[in-house]
PDB file of C-alpha atoms in Angstrom:
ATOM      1  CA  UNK A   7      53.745  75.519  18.125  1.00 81.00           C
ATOM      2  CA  UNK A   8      55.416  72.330  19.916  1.00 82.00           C
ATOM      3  CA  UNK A   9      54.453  73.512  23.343  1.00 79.00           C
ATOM      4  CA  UNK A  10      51.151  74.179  22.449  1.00 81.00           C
ATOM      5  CA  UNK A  11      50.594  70.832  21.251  1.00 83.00           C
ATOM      6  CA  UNK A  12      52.910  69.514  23.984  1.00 81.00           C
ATOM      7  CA  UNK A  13      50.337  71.635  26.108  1.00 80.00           C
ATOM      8  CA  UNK A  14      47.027  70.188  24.292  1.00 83.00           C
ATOM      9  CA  UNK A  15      48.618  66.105  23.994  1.00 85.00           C
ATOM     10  CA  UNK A  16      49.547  66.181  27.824  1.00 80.00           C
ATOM     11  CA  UNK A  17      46.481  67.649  29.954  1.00 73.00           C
ATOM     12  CA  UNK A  18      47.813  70.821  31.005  1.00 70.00           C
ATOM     13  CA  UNK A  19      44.082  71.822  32.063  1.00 58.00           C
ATOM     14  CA  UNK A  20      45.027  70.170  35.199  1.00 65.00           C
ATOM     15  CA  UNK A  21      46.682  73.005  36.828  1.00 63.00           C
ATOM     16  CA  UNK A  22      45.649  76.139  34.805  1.00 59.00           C
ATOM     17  CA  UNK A  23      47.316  78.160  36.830  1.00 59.00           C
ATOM     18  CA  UNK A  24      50.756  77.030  35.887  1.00 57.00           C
ATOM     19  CA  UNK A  25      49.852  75.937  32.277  1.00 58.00           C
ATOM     20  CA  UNK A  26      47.864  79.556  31.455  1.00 59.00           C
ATOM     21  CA  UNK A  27      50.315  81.795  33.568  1.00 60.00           C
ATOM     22  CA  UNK A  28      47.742  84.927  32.777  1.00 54.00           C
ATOM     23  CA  UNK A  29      44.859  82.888  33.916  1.00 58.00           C
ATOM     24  CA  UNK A  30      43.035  82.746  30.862  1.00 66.00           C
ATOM     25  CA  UNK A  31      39.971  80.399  30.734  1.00 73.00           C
ATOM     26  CA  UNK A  32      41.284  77.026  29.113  1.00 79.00           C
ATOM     27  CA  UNK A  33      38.520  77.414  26.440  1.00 82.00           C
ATOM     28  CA  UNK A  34      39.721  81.067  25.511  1.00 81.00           C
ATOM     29  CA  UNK A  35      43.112  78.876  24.751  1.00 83.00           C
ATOM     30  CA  UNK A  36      41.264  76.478  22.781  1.00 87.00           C
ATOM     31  CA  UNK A  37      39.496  78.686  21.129  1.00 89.00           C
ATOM     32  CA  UNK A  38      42.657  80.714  20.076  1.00 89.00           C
ATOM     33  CA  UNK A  39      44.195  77.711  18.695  1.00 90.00           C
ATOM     34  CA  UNK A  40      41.452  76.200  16.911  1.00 93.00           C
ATOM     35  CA  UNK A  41      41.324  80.027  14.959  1.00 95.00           C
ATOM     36  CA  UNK A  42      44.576  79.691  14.059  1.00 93.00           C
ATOM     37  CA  UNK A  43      44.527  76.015  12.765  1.00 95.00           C
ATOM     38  CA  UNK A  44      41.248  77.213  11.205  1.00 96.00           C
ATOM     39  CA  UNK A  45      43.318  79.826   9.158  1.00 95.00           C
ATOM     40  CA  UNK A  46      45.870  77.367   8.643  1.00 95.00           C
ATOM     41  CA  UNK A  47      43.868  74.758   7.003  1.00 94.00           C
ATOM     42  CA  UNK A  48      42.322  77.411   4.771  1.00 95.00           C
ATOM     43  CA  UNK A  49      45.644  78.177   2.887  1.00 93.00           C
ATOM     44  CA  UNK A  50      46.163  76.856  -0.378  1.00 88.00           C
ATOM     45  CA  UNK A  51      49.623  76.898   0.291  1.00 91.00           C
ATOM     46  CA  UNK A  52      52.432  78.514   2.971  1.00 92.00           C
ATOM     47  CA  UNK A  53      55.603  80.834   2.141  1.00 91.00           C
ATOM     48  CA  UNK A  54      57.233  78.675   5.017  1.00 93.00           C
ATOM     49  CA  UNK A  55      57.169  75.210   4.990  1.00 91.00           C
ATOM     50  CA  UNK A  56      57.345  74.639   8.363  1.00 93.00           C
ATOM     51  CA  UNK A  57      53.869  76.031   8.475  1.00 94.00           C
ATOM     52  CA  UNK A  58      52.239  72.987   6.625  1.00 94.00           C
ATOM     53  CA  UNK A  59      54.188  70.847   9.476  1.00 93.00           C
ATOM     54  CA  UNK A  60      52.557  73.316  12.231  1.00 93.00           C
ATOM     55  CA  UNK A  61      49.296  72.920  10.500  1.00 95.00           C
ATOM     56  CA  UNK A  62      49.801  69.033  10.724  1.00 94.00           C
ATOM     57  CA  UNK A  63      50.537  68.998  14.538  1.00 94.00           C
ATOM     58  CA  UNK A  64      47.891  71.516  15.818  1.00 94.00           C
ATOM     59  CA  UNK A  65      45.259  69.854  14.236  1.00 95.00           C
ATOM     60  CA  UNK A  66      46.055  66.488  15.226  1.00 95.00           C
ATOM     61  CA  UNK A  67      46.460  67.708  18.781  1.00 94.00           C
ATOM     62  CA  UNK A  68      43.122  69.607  18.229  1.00 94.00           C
ATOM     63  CA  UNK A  69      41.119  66.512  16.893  1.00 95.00           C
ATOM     64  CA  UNK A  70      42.728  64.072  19.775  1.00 94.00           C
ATOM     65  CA  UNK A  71      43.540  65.370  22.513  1.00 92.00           C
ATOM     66  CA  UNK A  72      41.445  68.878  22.405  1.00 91.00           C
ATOM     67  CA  UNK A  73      38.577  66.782  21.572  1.00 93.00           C
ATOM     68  CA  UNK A  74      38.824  64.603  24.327  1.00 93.00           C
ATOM     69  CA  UNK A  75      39.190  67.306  26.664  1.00 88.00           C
ATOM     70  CA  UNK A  76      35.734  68.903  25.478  1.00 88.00           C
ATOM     71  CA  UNK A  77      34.148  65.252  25.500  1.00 91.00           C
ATOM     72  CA  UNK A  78      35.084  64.606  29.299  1.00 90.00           C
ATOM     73  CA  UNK A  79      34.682  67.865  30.967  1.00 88.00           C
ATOM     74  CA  UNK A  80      31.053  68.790  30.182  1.00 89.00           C
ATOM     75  CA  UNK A  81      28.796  68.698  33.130  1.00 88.00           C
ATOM     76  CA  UNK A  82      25.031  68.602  33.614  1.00 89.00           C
ATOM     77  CA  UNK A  83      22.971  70.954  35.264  1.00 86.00           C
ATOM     78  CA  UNK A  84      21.804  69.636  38.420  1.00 87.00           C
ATOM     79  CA  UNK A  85      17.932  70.280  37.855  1.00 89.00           C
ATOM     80  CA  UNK A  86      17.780  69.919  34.140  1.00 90.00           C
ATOM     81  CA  UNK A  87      20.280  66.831  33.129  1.00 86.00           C
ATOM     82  CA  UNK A  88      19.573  68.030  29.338  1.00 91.00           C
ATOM     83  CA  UNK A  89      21.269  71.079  29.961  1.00 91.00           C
ATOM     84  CA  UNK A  90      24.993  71.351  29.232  1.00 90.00           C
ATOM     85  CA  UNK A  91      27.580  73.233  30.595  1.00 85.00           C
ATOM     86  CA  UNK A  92      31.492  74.025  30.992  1.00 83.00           C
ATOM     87  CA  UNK A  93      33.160  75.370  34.120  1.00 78.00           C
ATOM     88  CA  UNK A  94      36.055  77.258  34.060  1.00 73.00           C
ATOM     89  CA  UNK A  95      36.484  79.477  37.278  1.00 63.00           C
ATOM     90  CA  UNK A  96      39.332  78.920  38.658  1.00 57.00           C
ATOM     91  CA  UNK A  97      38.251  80.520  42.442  1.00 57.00           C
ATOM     92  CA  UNK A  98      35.169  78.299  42.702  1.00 58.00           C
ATOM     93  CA  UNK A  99      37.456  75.209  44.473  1.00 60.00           C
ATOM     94  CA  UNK A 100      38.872  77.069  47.341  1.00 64.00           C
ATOM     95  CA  UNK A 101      38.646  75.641  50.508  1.00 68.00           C
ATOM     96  CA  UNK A 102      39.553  77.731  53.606  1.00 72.00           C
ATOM     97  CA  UNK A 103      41.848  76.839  56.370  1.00 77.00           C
ATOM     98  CA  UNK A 104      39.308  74.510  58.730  1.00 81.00           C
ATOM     99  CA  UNK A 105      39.188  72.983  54.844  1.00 75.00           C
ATOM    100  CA  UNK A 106      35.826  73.983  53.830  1.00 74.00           C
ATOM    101  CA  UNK A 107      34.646  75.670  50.890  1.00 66.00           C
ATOM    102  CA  UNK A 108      34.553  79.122  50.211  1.00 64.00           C
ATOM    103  CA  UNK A 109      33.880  80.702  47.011  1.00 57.00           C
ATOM    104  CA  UNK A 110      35.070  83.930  45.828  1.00 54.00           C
ATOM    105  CA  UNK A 111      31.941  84.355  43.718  1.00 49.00           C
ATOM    106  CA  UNK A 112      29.040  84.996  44.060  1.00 45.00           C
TER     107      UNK A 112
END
């Protein structure tokens, strides 16, 4: 549980292909962890008491930093600013050897 709140606390988004070594989308990770806190802070109570102190970190990391990742990476559709949206591909940034961009989607 450390690293993933070291992982949440310390913008590991940056380079997802270090941080998620199974390339994952970032908000499949988030969404893992938020289940999991969500579980967590439905319990009355925990047979291991390091679980309360697991509950305690993850959702601290969850409401600061996690929060301020969603809050800072949406981006507006270019036609229709009221439209929201999150991008996660990680192929859509390649740039080929003259240095210009060529996606690997289509």
């Amino acid at each position: 549980s450390n690293l993933i709140m070291w992982q949440i606390n310390h913008n590991f988004s940056s380079r997802p292909d270090l941080a998620l070594t199974y390339y994952p989308s970032v908000y499949n990770f988030f969404w893992f962890v938020s289940r999991t806190v969500n579980l967590l802070n439905s319990a009355a109570n925990f047979t291991f008491p390091v679980m309360a102190a697991v509950k305690k970190s993850l959702t601290s990391a969850l409401r600061g930093a996690g929060t301020k990742f969603f809050l800072t990476s949406v981006q507006h559709d270019s036609k229709d600013p009221t439209l929201l949206y999150f991008d996660d591909f990680l192929g859509d940034g390649d740039v080929n050897i003259e240095g210009k961009l060529c996606f690997t989607h289509t």
